[in-house]
């Protein structure tokens, strides 16, 4: 009840003046077919929030299943928000959350956050989000999760999709099953996808590999992994169809005209956001 009240109140809070000034017209995303482009990803290791080039999305792996997604206009979105992103003072413009475990949400998001998007609604009913901020559109596709109470909670979590800079960027959340045909259609064609690859707490690895090969994204970013051994097992299973690049850092910049011509796994190393030294 408390989280629903906070969420409802957050929807009544206007976008902060900074965010209002930065909202721009969104470059339409295709979500259908990938660009025929050459590799050219820019890799970054951050000490603070960067300036983002036009027609570009900045991705920073914070921890576990939490990413910062930052736009050219300075909109900051954090996935699977737990209430802590690091020592860098920041109030995100948008946070998304999933509830399979407490490491994917907070019951007390800062009320200064303009848009708090839980990936669940009333038990078994799911929730629908279609948040248009001009420069960025945030939407979700509900999925089922395992539940301690009934075995399965229908539409208990969400895949969140960020359409920005002409890109479709998907976060699979705490995925517990392969999407059905209707869910695949609602997701569309993702250029970039963050995928949980632990192989147990979420979807088993053979099933996750099938999902990712069907999505055919240009860039896959593994998340929700707990050891290099488990990560390497996933990478081995994907190596026949995907190039693997170890970025050796937490972040990268992506643009539509610089997507890899061959599907590529970009391995990021999580790092909390931190203030300049």
XYZ file of N, CA and C in Angstrom:
831
model
N 0.828 -1.197 0.000
C 0.000 0.000 0.000
C 0.865 1.250 0.000
N 1.942 1.241 0.824
C 2.817 2.412 0.892
C 3.462 2.683 -0.449
N 3.948 1.625 -1.117
C 4.613 1.822 -2.404
C 3.635 2.337 -3.448
N 2.373 1.817 -3.421
C 1.387 2.285 -4.393
C 1.056 3.749 -4.167
N 0.971 4.149 -2.871
C 0.695 5.542 -2.560
C 1.809 6.445 -3.040
N 3.063 6.020 -2.777
C 4.217 6.821 -3.208
C 4.237 6.927 -4.723
N 3.947 5.794 -5.404
C 3.942 5.806 -6.866
C 2.879 6.751 -7.392
N 1.671 6.683 -6.780
C 0.588 7.553 -7.233
C 0.939 9.019 -7.028
N 1.520 9.322 -5.876
C 1.892 10.702 -5.620
C 2.962 11.181 -6.575
N 3.898 10.261 -6.932
C 4.996 10.672 -7.807
C 4.495 11.077 -9.178
N 3.394 10.475 -9.614
C 2.862 10.815 -10.930
C 2.265 12.216 -10.958
N 1.968 12.773 -9.762
C 1.416 14.109 -9.701
C 2.473 15.181 -9.612
N 3.736 14.765 -9.415
C 4.816 15.728 -9.269
C 5.281 16.167 -10.640
N 5.335 17.439 -10.955
C 5.788 17.875 -12.287
C 7.264 17.602 -12.472
N 7.685 17.494 -13.719
C 9.102 17.318 -14.009
C 9.862 18.522 -13.497
N 10.998 18.259 -12.880
C 11.804 19.339 -12.339
C 12.196 20.302 -13.447
N 12.442 21.590 -13.106
C 12.794 22.568 -14.153
C 13.943 22.113 -15.023
N 14.960 21.461 -14.436
C 16.094 20.995 -15.233
C 15.609 20.037 -16.312
N 14.775 19.065 -15.896
C 14.311 18.071 -16.853
C 13.419 18.704 -17.910
N 12.573 19.682 -17.504
C 11.711 20.340 -18.475
C 12.529 21.028 -19.556
N 13.607 21.657 -19.145
C 14.441 22.382 -20.098
C 15.134 21.439 -21.060
N 15.324 20.162 -20.619
C 16.112 19.248 -21.428
C 15.257 18.341 -22.298
N 13.940 18.338 -22.097
C 13.084 17.490 -22.908
C 13.153 17.934 -24.356
N 13.381 16.987 -25.261
C 13.526 17.296 -26.667
C 12.606 16.398 -27.473
N 12.462 16.708 -28.744
C 11.695 15.856 -29.626
C 12.438 14.548 -29.826
N 11.731 13.431 -29.684
C 12.367 12.120 -29.773
C 12.577 11.704 -31.217
N 13.767 11.248 -31.535
C 14.014 10.639 -32.832
C 13.257 9.319 -32.868
N 12.383 9.099 -33.831
C 11.581 7.871 -33.822
C 12.465 6.630 -33.846
N 12.119 5.649 -33.025
C 12.832 4.373 -33.020
C 12.067 3.388 -33.896
N 12.800 2.488 -34.508
C 12.180 1.542 -35.431
C 11.621 0.336 -34.693
N 12.386 -0.244 -33.784
C 11.960 -1.419 -33.024
C 11.589 -2.592 -33.937
N 11.976 -2.517 -35.198
C 11.604 -3.562 -36.143
C 12.841 -4.185 -36.779
N 13.741 -3.368 -37.293
C 14.911 -3.897 -37.992
C 16.151 -3.148 -37.549
N 17.274 -3.854 -37.503
C 18.524 -3.251 -37.072
C 19.198 -2.521 -38.218
N 19.949 -1.496 -37.871
C 20.685 -0.752 -38.887
C 21.832 -1.588 -39.425
N 22.121 -1.435 -40.689
C 23.283 -2.085 -41.298
C 24.451 -1.127 -41.142
N 25.166 -1.283 -40.034
C 26.222 -0.322 -39.706
C 27.494 -1.060 -39.324
N 28.533 -0.326 -39.126
C 29.822 -0.893 -38.763
C 30.090 -0.668 -37.288
N 30.976 -1.501 -36.682
C 31.266 -1.308 -35.266
C 31.859 0.074 -35.019
N 31.581 0.624 -33.841
C 32.137 1.934 -33.516
C 31.681 2.409 -32.162
N 31.551 1.487 -31.198
C 31.086 1.839 -29.875
C 32.181 2.611 -29.136
N 31.786 3.623 -28.389
C 32.715 4.388 -27.560
C 32.639 3.877 -26.134
N 33.770 3.513 -25.550
C 33.799 2.980 -24.202
C 34.244 4.052 -23.227
N 33.593 4.086 -22.049
C 33.892 5.100 -21.058
C 33.980 4.472 -19.677
N 34.862 4.986 -18.831
C 34.853 4.685 -17.416
C 34.623 5.996 -16.691
N 33.531 6.072 -15.924
C 33.055 7.341 -15.421
C 33.597 7.698 -14.051
N 33.815 8.960 -13.818
C 33.966 9.495 -12.475
C 32.741 10.314 -12.116
N 32.011 10.819 -13.111
C 30.788 11.584 -12.892
C 29.940 11.459 -14.142
N 28.763 12.075 -14.127
C 27.878 11.960 -15.277
C 28.456 12.689 -16.484
N 28.431 12.048 -17.654
C 29.054 12.643 -18.838
C 28.065 13.465 -19.646
N 28.589 14.288 -20.523
C 27.795 14.858 -21.590
C 27.592 13.773 -22.648
N 26.383 13.676 -23.163
C 26.058 12.633 -24.125
C 25.878 13.279 -25.495
N 26.508 12.720 -26.498
C 26.448 13.279 -27.848
C 25.023 13.191 -28.403
N 24.697 14.011 -29.386
C 23.378 13.910 -30.022
C 23.157 12.520 -30.614
N 21.892 12.087 -30.627
C 21.500 10.795 -31.215
C 22.260 9.637 -30.586
N 22.517 9.739 -29.294
C 23.312 8.747 -28.577
C 22.654 8.451 -27.234
N 22.790 7.222 -26.778
C 22.363 6.826 -25.436
C 23.589 6.379 -24.658
N 23.694 6.843 -23.434
C 24.793 6.448 -22.556
C 24.274 5.409 -21.559
N 24.969 4.283 -21.453
C 24.593 3.197 -20.557
C 25.709 2.965 -19.553
N 25.339 2.889 -18.284
C 26.317 2.636 -17.222
C 25.761 1.544 -16.314
N 26.509 0.453 -16.180
C 26.103 -0.667 -15.331
C 26.456 -0.329 -13.896
N 25.445 -0.092 -13.070
C 25.666 0.324 -11.690
C 25.947 -0.881 -10.796
N 25.024 -1.832 -10.767
C 25.179 -3.017 -9.920
C 24.008 -3.955 -10.182
N 24.247 -5.266 -10.055
C 23.198 -6.288 -10.043
C 22.356 -6.218 -11.321
N 21.188 -5.577 -11.284
C 20.368 -5.386 -12.484
C 20.063 -3.911 -12.699
N 20.851 -3.049 -12.094
C 20.612 -1.610 -12.121
C 21.555 -0.930 -13.112
N 20.961 -0.172 -14.035
C 21.713 0.582 -15.035
C 21.257 2.030 -15.008
N 22.192 2.935 -15.265
C 21.859 4.307 -15.612
C 21.770 4.401 -17.127
N 20.659 4.933 -17.632
C 20.495 5.228 -19.049
C 20.349 6.740 -19.147
N 21.243 7.396 -19.873
C 21.284 8.857 -19.907
C 21.155 9.339 -21.348
N 20.361 10.361 -21.550
C 20.092 10.882 -22.888
C 20.956 12.102 -23.189
N 20.955 12.488 -24.457
C 21.669 13.694 -24.873
C 21.156 14.921 -24.128
N 19.859 14.994 -23.903
C 19.272 16.124 -23.203
C 19.442 16.089 -21.695
N 20.092 15.057 -21.169
C 20.378 14.999 -19.745
C 19.332 14.301 -18.903
N 18.393 13.572 -19.524
C 17.453 12.772 -18.751
C 18.175 11.538 -18.210
N 17.996 11.278 -16.917
C 18.646 10.143 -16.251
C 17.589 9.137 -15.821
N 17.733 7.900 -16.284
C 16.805 6.826 -15.962
C 17.583 5.674 -15.349
N 17.065 5.117 -14.261
C 17.748 4.033 -13.561
C 16.811 2.830 -13.511
N 17.313 1.684 -13.955
C 16.526 0.453 -13.963
C 16.694 -0.296 -12.646
N 15.695 -1.085 -12.297
C 15.698 -1.904 -11.074
C 16.301 -1.123 -9.913
N 15.708 0.003 -9.670
C 16.207 0.992 -8.703
C 16.017 0.499 -7.275
N 17.091 0.514 -6.480
C 17.044 0.056 -5.091
C 17.105 1.206 -4.094
N 17.231 2.429 -4.598
C 17.368 3.580 -3.722
C 18.799 4.058 -3.577
N 19.768 3.264 -4.057
C 21.181 3.647 -3.946
C 21.863 3.424 -5.285
N 22.511 4.468 -5.783
C 23.250 4.359 -7.045
C 24.736 4.650 -6.873
N 25.149 5.076 -5.682
C 26.548 5.404 -5.440
C 26.675 6.713 -4.689
N 27.880 7.243 -4.680
C 28.168 8.463 -3.918
C 27.916 9.741 -4.709
N 27.629 9.618 -5.997
C 27.348 10.790 -6.814
C 25.944 11.289 -6.519
N 25.778 12.525 -6.041
C 24.425 13.037 -5.776
C 23.629 13.125 -7.072
N 22.485 12.459 -7.112
C 21.677 12.466 -8.319
C 20.251 12.083 -7.978
N 19.306 12.830 -8.471
C 17.888 12.454 -8.428
C 17.506 12.051 -9.842
N 17.292 10.755 -10.099
C 16.927 10.356 -11.461
C 15.602 10.976 -11.885
N 15.431 11.123 -13.194
C 14.156 11.582 -13.731
C 13.134 10.450 -13.762
N 13.610 9.236 -13.998
C 12.743 8.060 -14.072
C 13.452 6.903 -13.382
N 12.724 6.133 -12.582
C 13.246 4.865 -12.084
C 12.224 3.784 -12.382
N 12.725 2.606 -12.761
C 11.877 1.431 -12.926
C 12.255 0.428 -11.858
N 11.296 -0.428 -11.492
C 11.549 -1.407 -10.432
C 10.847 -2.719 -10.753
N 11.396 -3.816 -10.252
C 10.756 -5.125 -10.300
C 10.798 -5.735 -8.911
N 9.886 -6.650 -8.611
C 9.710 -7.043 -7.218
C 10.046 -8.488 -6.899
N 10.634 -9.228 -7.839
C 10.911 -10.630 -7.548
C 11.759 -10.780 -6.289
N 12.703 -9.863 -6.092
C 13.533 -9.843 -4.883
C 13.753 -8.396 -4.463
N 14.093 -8.205 -3.185
C 14.301 -6.870 -2.660
C 15.468 -6.136 -3.261
N 16.348 -6.824 -3.991
C 17.490 -6.181 -4.633
C 17.118 -5.552 -5.976
N 15.812 -5.488 -6.268
C 15.353 -4.924 -7.537
C 14.353 -3.784 -7.356
N 14.130 -3.361 -6.119
C 13.199 -2.261 -5.885
C 13.478 -1.654 -4.517
N 12.839 -0.539 -4.253
C 12.814 0.047 -2.927
C 11.372 0.407 -2.581
N 11.004 0.181 -1.334
C 9.662 0.542 -0.878
C 9.548 2.025 -0.560
N 10.684 2.731 -0.577
C 10.668 4.151 -0.208
C 11.509 4.964 -1.181
N 11.093 5.064 -2.436
C 11.840 5.899 -3.379
C 11.766 7.361 -2.966
N 12.825 8.094 -3.252
C 12.858 9.518 -2.921
C 11.656 10.208 -3.572
N 10.831 10.928 -2.795
C 9.663 11.596 -3.394
C 10.030 12.676 -4.399
N 11.306 13.068 -4.464
C 11.731 14.058 -5.460
C 11.872 13.457 -6.851
N 11.864 12.127 -6.963
C 11.960 11.484 -8.279
C 10.648 11.711 -9.021
N 10.682 12.346 -10.193
C 9.426 12.684 -10.873
C 8.597 11.476 -11.294
N 9.268 10.387 -11.732
C 8.528 9.260 -12.298
C 9.065 7.952 -11.719
N 8.258 7.303 -10.898
C 8.590 6.004 -10.301
C 7.676 4.964 -10.940
N 8.270 3.999 -11.650
C 7.499 3.031 -12.434
C 7.714 1.624 -11.895
N 6.807 1.131 -11.046
C 6.904 -0.263 -10.607
C 6.521 -1.200 -11.745
N 7.148 -2.362 -11.793
C 6.855 -3.324 -12.848
C 5.714 -4.256 -12.527
N 4.934 -3.969 -11.518
C 3.821 -4.800 -11.093
C 2.670 -3.903 -10.631
N 1.468 -4.487 -10.626
C 0.299 -3.790 -10.109
C -0.340 -4.619 -9.023
N -1.669 -4.590 -8.950
C -2.371 -5.465 -8.024
C -2.050 -6.914 -8.367
N -2.058 -7.775 -7.365
C -1.624 -9.162 -7.556
C -2.342 -9.794 -8.747
N -1.544 -10.247 -9.709
C -2.072 -10.954 -10.861
C -2.638 -10.094 -11.962
N -2.630 -8.773 -11.794
C -3.245 -7.898 -12.792
C -2.228 -7.162 -13.654
N -0.974 -7.135 -13.232
C 0.035 -6.439 -14.009
C -0.159 -4.931 -13.968
N 0.572 -4.249 -14.832
C 0.515 -2.789 -14.894
C 0.960 -2.358 -16.293
N 0.498 -1.213 -16.737
C 0.881 -0.689 -18.050
C 1.499 0.691 -17.879
N 2.681 0.879 -18.486
C 3.342 2.175 -18.495
C 3.593 2.590 -19.940
N 3.368 3.856 -20.217
C 3.676 4.437 -21.527
C 4.009 5.906 -21.280
N 5.200 6.133 -20.750
C 5.623 7.454 -20.288
C 6.392 8.160 -21.393
N 5.819 9.216 -21.930
C 6.436 9.958 -23.031
C 7.010 11.262 -22.481
N 8.338 11.355 -22.453
C 9.025 12.554 -21.983
C 9.570 13.381 -23.134
N 9.088 13.123 -24.334
C 9.549 13.857 -25.498
C 10.794 13.221 -26.092
N 11.907 13.376 -25.404
C 13.164 12.801 -25.888
C 13.192 11.293 -25.699
N 12.471 10.793 -24.720
C 12.491 9.376 -24.365
C 11.064 8.895 -24.138
N 10.762 7.705 -24.643
C 9.525 7.011 -24.332
C 9.878 5.769 -23.524
N 9.230 5.595 -22.365
C 9.452 4.425 -21.523
C 8.156 3.620 -21.477
N 8.223 2.362 -21.855
C 7.053 1.494 -21.820
C 7.448 0.149 -21.225
N 6.457 -0.690 -20.961
C 6.758 -1.988 -20.362
C 5.924 -3.085 -20.991
N 6.428 -4.306 -20.836
C 5.697 -5.520 -21.214
C 5.699 -6.417 -19.984
N 4.515 -6.735 -19.468
C 4.421 -7.526 -18.243
C 4.774 -8.986 -18.505
N 5.433 -9.613 -17.517
C 5.758 -11.035 -17.565
C 5.397 -11.660 -16.217
N 5.293 -12.994 -16.201
C 4.973 -13.714 -14.966
C 6.238 -13.951 -14.150
N 6.062 -14.150 -12.840
C 7.198 -14.510 -11.982
C 6.792 -15.656 -11.065
N 7.796 -16.368 -10.573
C 7.563 -17.380 -9.548
C 7.160 -16.678 -8.252
N 6.210 -17.251 -7.558
C 5.690 -16.628 -6.352
C 5.685 -17.621 -5.205
N 6.036 -17.154 -4.013
C 5.997 -18.003 -2.827
C 4.564 -18.347 -2.432
N 3.606 -17.569 -2.911
C 2.234 -17.728 -2.465
C 1.422 -18.649 -3.369
N 1.580 -18.517 -4.672
C 0.727 -19.279 -5.577
C 1.496 -20.072 -6.621
N 2.805 -20.114 -6.516
C 3.608 -20.795 -7.512
C 3.991 -19.871 -8.648
N 3.010 -19.183 -9.229
C 3.257 -18.214 -10.290
C 2.395 -16.983 -10.031
N 2.997 -15.814 -10.121
C 2.229 -14.575 -10.085
C 2.154 -14.035 -11.507
N 0.969 -14.065 -12.069
C 0.763 -13.607 -13.438
C 1.066 -12.108 -13.519
N 1.868 -11.733 -14.513
C 2.218 -10.329 -14.789
C 2.765 -9.625 -13.542
N 3.617 -10.330 -12.814
C 4.172 -9.787 -11.573
C 5.421 -8.948 -11.757
N 6.021 -8.966 -12.923
C 7.193 -8.147 -13.206
C 7.099 -7.622 -14.636
N 8.079 -6.823 -15.031
C 8.015 -6.185 -16.353
C 9.359 -6.188 -17.050
N 9.296 -6.295 -18.356
C 10.390 -5.909 -19.235
C 10.165 -4.439 -19.573
N 11.145 -3.594 -19.286
C 11.024 -2.163 -19.590
C 11.795 -1.854 -20.869
N 11.209 -0.992 -21.697
C 11.788 -0.633 -22.984
C 11.889 0.885 -23.067
N 13.078 1.344 -23.451
C 13.364 2.770 -23.562
C 13.596 3.085 -25.037
N 12.731 3.894 -25.614
C 12.884 4.309 -27.006
C 13.469 5.713 -27.015
N 14.678 5.836 -27.558
C 15.401 7.115 -27.518
C 16.498 7.089 -28.565
N 16.842 8.250 -29.086
C 17.927 8.386 -30.056
C 17.773 7.417 -31.229
N 16.520 7.087 -31.577
C 16.274 6.150 -32.660
C 16.490 4.703 -32.290
N 16.830 4.432 -31.021
C 17.143 3.090 -30.538
C 16.000 2.529 -29.715
N 15.918 1.213 -29.659
C 15.075 0.504 -28.695
C 16.006 -0.237 -27.738
N 15.942 0.143 -26.470
C 16.812 -0.427 -25.440
C 15.924 -1.165 -24.452
N 16.144 -2.461 -24.287
C 15.296 -3.275 -23.424
C 16.032 -3.795 -22.205
N 15.312 -3.858 -21.089
C 15.830 -4.409 -19.831
C 14.892 -5.546 -19.446
N 15.391 -6.783 -19.466
C 14.534 -7.950 -19.290
C 14.095 -8.169 -17.853
N 14.641 -7.395 -16.921
C 14.201 -7.516 -15.537
C 14.519 -8.874 -14.950
N 13.642 -9.342 -14.064
C 13.846 -10.639 -13.393
C 13.043 -11.694 -14.142
N 13.433 -11.949 -15.382
C 12.658 -12.796 -16.279
C 12.666 -14.248 -15.808
N 11.471 -14.842 -15.680
C 11.331 -16.206 -15.183
C 10.801 -17.177 -16.231
N 10.457 -16.713 -17.411
C 9.933 -17.599 -18.442
C 10.209 -16.995 -19.809
N 10.188 -17.844 -20.830
C 10.338 -17.343 -22.185
C 9.056 -16.595 -22.586
N 9.193 -15.436 -23.191
C 7.993 -14.702 -23.614
C 7.163 -15.515 -24.607
N 5.859 -15.303 -24.583
C 5.009 -15.926 -25.587
C 4.959 -15.042 -26.829
N 4.222 -15.477 -27.839
C 4.210 -14.759 -29.115
C 3.705 -13.327 -28.953
N 2.675 -13.143 -28.130
C 2.130 -11.803 -27.934
C 3.136 -10.903 -27.225
N 3.879 -11.455 -26.273
C 4.880 -10.650 -25.560
C 6.047 -10.288 -26.474
N 6.494 -11.242 -27.299
C 7.544 -10.919 -28.270
C 7.084 -9.796 -29.206
N 5.839 -9.866 -29.644
C 5.326 -8.831 -30.547
C 5.280 -7.480 -29.848
N 4.905 -7.464 -28.563
C 4.830 -6.210 -27.821
C 6.212 -5.632 -27.554
N 7.187 -6.508 -27.351
C 8.567 -6.051 -27.135
C 9.102 -5.397 -28.399
N 8.901 -6.039 -29.532
C 9.454 -5.545 -30.790
C 10.913 -5.918 -30.937
N 11.575 -5.245 -31.836
C 12.983 -5.523 -32.135
C 13.864 -4.621 -31.282
N 14.620 -5.198 -30.376
C 15.479 -4.437 -29.483
C 16.881 -4.314 -30.079
N 17.382 -3.095 -30.141
C 18.764 -2.892 -30.579
C 19.748 -3.286 -29.493
N 19.392 -2.951 -28.254
C 20.238 -3.238 -27.095
C 19.369 -3.906 -26.046
N 19.873 -4.959 -25.419
C 19.109 -5.636 -24.375
C 20.016 -5.978 -23.202
N 19.554 -5.630 -21.987
C 20.213 -6.057 -20.759
C 19.531 -7.338 -20.301
N 20.306 -8.402 -20.123
C 19.734 -9.719 -19.890
C 20.309 -10.367 -18.633
N 19.456 -10.900 -17.736
C 19.950 -11.624 -16.563
C 20.481 -12.992 -16.976
N 21.694 -13.304 -16.588
C 22.332 -14.532 -17.076
C 22.809 -15.417 -15.926
N 22.222 -15.262 -14.735
C 22.638 -16.069 -13.584
C 22.304 -17.539 -13.761
N 21.247 -17.846 -14.509
C 20.928 -19.233 -14.821
C 20.136 -19.964 -13.760
N 19.693 -19.285 -12.712
C 18.963 -19.975 -11.659
C 17.903 -19.127 -11.012
N 18.307 -17.987 -10.494
C 17.341 -17.096 -9.856
C 16.349 -16.539 -10.877
N 16.823 -16.344 -12.103
C 15.948 -15.919 -13.194
C 15.770 -17.114 -14.137
N 15.793 -16.875 -15.417
C 15.606 -17.940 -16.397
C 16.870 -18.791 -16.501
N 16.706 -20.111 -16.686
C 17.878 -20.963 -16.873
C 18.619 -20.546 -18.133
N 19.920 -20.823 -18.166
C 20.736 -20.293 -19.258
C 20.344 -20.808 -20.641
N 20.059 -22.100 -20.843
C 19.630 -22.516 -22.187
C 18.393 -21.756 -22.673
N 17.437 -21.518 -21.757
C 16.247 -20.770 -22.154
C 16.578 -19.308 -22.441
N 17.440 -18.718 -21.602
C 17.826 -17.325 -21.831
C 18.549 -17.182 -23.167
N 19.384 -18.133 -23.502
C 20.092 -18.088 -24.776
C 19.103 -18.155 -25.938
N 18.072 -19.003 -25.808
C 17.048 -19.063 -26.864
C 16.337 -17.715 -26.995
N 16.014 -17.092 -25.865
C 15.337 -15.795 -25.895
C 16.195 -14.764 -26.620
N 17.476 -14.700 -26.272
C 18.350 -13.682 -26.847
C 18.601 -13.931 -28.330
N 18.692 -15.180 -28.712
C 18.882 -15.468 -30.128
C 17.626 -15.145 -30.930
N 16.473 -15.276 -30.315
C 15.239 -14.894 -31.018
C 15.104 -13.375 -31.097
N 15.506 -12.656 -30.057
C 15.416 -11.199 -30.085
C 16.343 -10.580 -31.129
N 17.472 -11.229 -31.385
C 18.411 -10.793 -32.431
C 18.863 -9.344 -32.243
N 19.130 -8.982 -31.023
C 19.593 -7.628 -30.751
C 21.023 -7.440 -31.225
N 21.366 -6.211 -31.602
C 22.742 -5.911 -31.993
C 23.697 -6.029 -30.816
N 23.240 -5.588 -29.635
C 24.093 -5.580 -28.450
C 23.351 -6.253 -27.300
N 23.996 -7.222 -26.676
C 23.509 -7.862 -25.454
C 24.456 -7.488 -24.322
N 23.909 -7.003 -23.217
C 24.714 -6.672 -22.045
C 24.317 -7.624 -20.922
N 25.192 -8.543 -20.527
C 24.854 -9.452 -19.425
C 24.737 -8.690 -18.102
N 23.765 -9.088 -17.294
C 23.597 -8.525 -15.955
C 23.173 -9.654 -15.022
N 23.065 -9.347 -13.738
C 22.545 -10.313 -12.767
C 23.360 -11.603 -12.807
N 24.670 -11.438 -12.889
C 25.562 -12.593 -12.781
C 26.388 -12.436 -11.511
N 26.752 -13.573 -10.914
C 27.325 -13.556 -9.575
C 28.757 -14.075 -9.514
N 29.273 -14.550 -10.635
C 30.660 -15.016 -10.674
C 31.125 -15.030 -12.117
N 32.431 -14.918 -12.308
C 32.972 -15.018 -13.660
C 32.727 -16.407 -14.240
N 32.682 -17.420 -13.378
C 32.418 -18.776 -13.865
C 31.040 -18.846 -14.525
N 30.014 -18.326 -13.842
C 28.678 -18.343 -14.409
C 28.572 -17.487 -15.655
N 29.244 -16.334 -15.648
C 29.254 -15.465 -16.822
C 29.917 -16.168 -17.998
N 31.043 -16.807 -17.753
C 31.766 -17.500 -18.833
C 30.933 -18.631 -19.427
N 30.149 -19.308 -18.579
C 29.277 -20.367 -19.091
C 28.255 -19.797 -20.067
N 27.703 -18.651 -19.730
C 26.764 -17.989 -20.634
C 27.453 -17.568 -21.926
N 28.623 -16.965 -21.816
C 29.336 -16.500 -23.007
C 29.681 -17.658 -23.930
N 30.044 -18.787 -23.356
C 30.355 -19.975 -24.166
C 29.120 -20.415 -24.950
N 27.965 -20.371 -24.310
C 26.732 -20.778 -24.972
C 26.296 -19.838 -26.082
N 26.792 -18.611 -26.066
C 26.406 -17.607 -27.061
C 27.462 -17.409 -28.149
N 28.625 -17.996 -27.969
C 29.782 -17.662 -28.809
C 29.604 -18.038 -30.271
N 28.710 -18.993 -30.576
C 28.571 -19.390 -31.980
C 27.903 -18.319 -32.830
N 27.034 -17.517 -32.226
C 26.284 -16.511 -32.983
C 26.639 -15.076 -32.631
N 27.413 -14.867 -31.565
C 27.692 -13.525 -31.081
C 29.191 -13.304 -30.903
N 29.649 -12.127 -31.295
C 30.986 -11.675 -30.924
C 30.948 -11.262 -29.455
N 32.028 -11.548 -28.725
C 32.102 -11.189 -27.308
C 33.198 -10.148 -27.121
N 32.845 -9.012 -26.527
C 33.811 -7.957 -26.237
C 33.769 -7.657 -24.746
N 34.899 -7.794 -24.080
C 35.041 -7.406 -22.689
C 35.431 -5.935 -22.648
N 34.506 -5.099 -22.228
C 34.732 -3.662 -22.236
C 35.736 -3.253 -21.174
N 35.841 -4.043 -20.085
C 36.752 -3.736 -18.975
C 36.417 -2.410 -18.317
N 35.158 -2.086 -18.271
C 34.678 -0.869 -17.634
C 33.180 -0.967 -17.457
N 32.549 0.036 -16.841
C 31.125 -0.062 -16.534
C 30.190 0.510 -17.588
N 30.705 1.164 -18.628
C 29.783 1.953 -19.442
C 30.186 2.025 -20.903
N 29.207 2.422 -21.720
C 29.441 2.631 -23.140
C 28.394 3.578 -23.690
N 28.719 4.189 -24.819
C 27.797 5.027 -25.571
C 27.350 4.266 -26.813
N 26.073 4.351 -27.128
C 25.519 3.626 -28.274
C 24.723 4.584 -29.146
N 24.884 4.465 -30.453
C 24.061 5.226 -31.393
C 23.629 4.307 -32.523
N 22.537 4.669 -33.155
C 21.946 3.813 -34.178
C 22.890 3.581 -35.344
N 23.663 4.609 -35.725
C 24.517 4.476 -36.904
C 25.842 3.787 -36.592
N 26.055 3.388 -35.331
C 27.299 2.706 -34.987
C 27.056 1.354 -34.317
N 25.884 0.769 -34.557
C 25.638 -0.562 -34.021
C 26.539 -1.577 -34.720
N 26.966 -2.613 -34.010
C 27.800 -3.636 -34.643
C 27.069 -4.326 -35.787
N 27.792 -4.670 -36.830
C 27.183 -5.365 -37.962
C 26.904 -6.825 -37.629
N 27.615 -7.371 -36.629
C 27.358 -8.734 -36.143
C 26.882 -8.636 -34.698
N 25.862 -9.423 -34.307
C 25.394 -9.371 -32.918
C 26.563 -9.536 -31.941
N 26.586 -8.688 -30.928
C 27.759 -8.587 -30.046
C 27.326 -8.545 -28.591
N 28.034 -9.290 -27.767
C 27.857 -9.217 -26.320
C 28.899 -8.265 -25.771
N 28.447 -7.224 -25.112
C 29.320 -6.257 -24.464
C 29.326 -6.543 -22.961
N 30.433 -7.034 -22.455
C 30.534 -7.368 -21.043
C 31.011 -6.137 -20.280
N 30.113 -5.566 -19.476
C 30.443 -4.423 -18.637
C 30.728 -4.897 -17.214
N 31.588 -4.173 -16.524
C 31.897 -4.465 -15.123
C 31.191 -3.437 -14.250
N 30.309 -3.885 -13.356
C 29.493 -2.922 -12.601
C 30.329 -2.011 -11.715
N 29.873 -0.771 -11.589
C 30.542 0.220 -10.736
C 29.506 1.250 -10.316
N 29.406 1.485 -9.021
C 28.494 2.519 -8.531
C 28.915 3.881 -9.056
N 27.936 4.754 -9.240
C 28.232 6.119 -9.656
C 28.944 6.834 -8.523
N 30.006 7.559 -8.839
C 30.775 8.191 -7.790
C 31.122 9.630 -8.169
N 31.319 10.441 -7.144
C 31.667 11.832 -7.345
C 33.092 11.946 -7.833
N 33.377 13.084 -8.481
C 34.757 13.339 -8.886
C 35.653 13.371 -7.652
N 36.840 12.797 -7.788
C 37.786 12.796 -6.681
C 38.377 14.177 -6.490
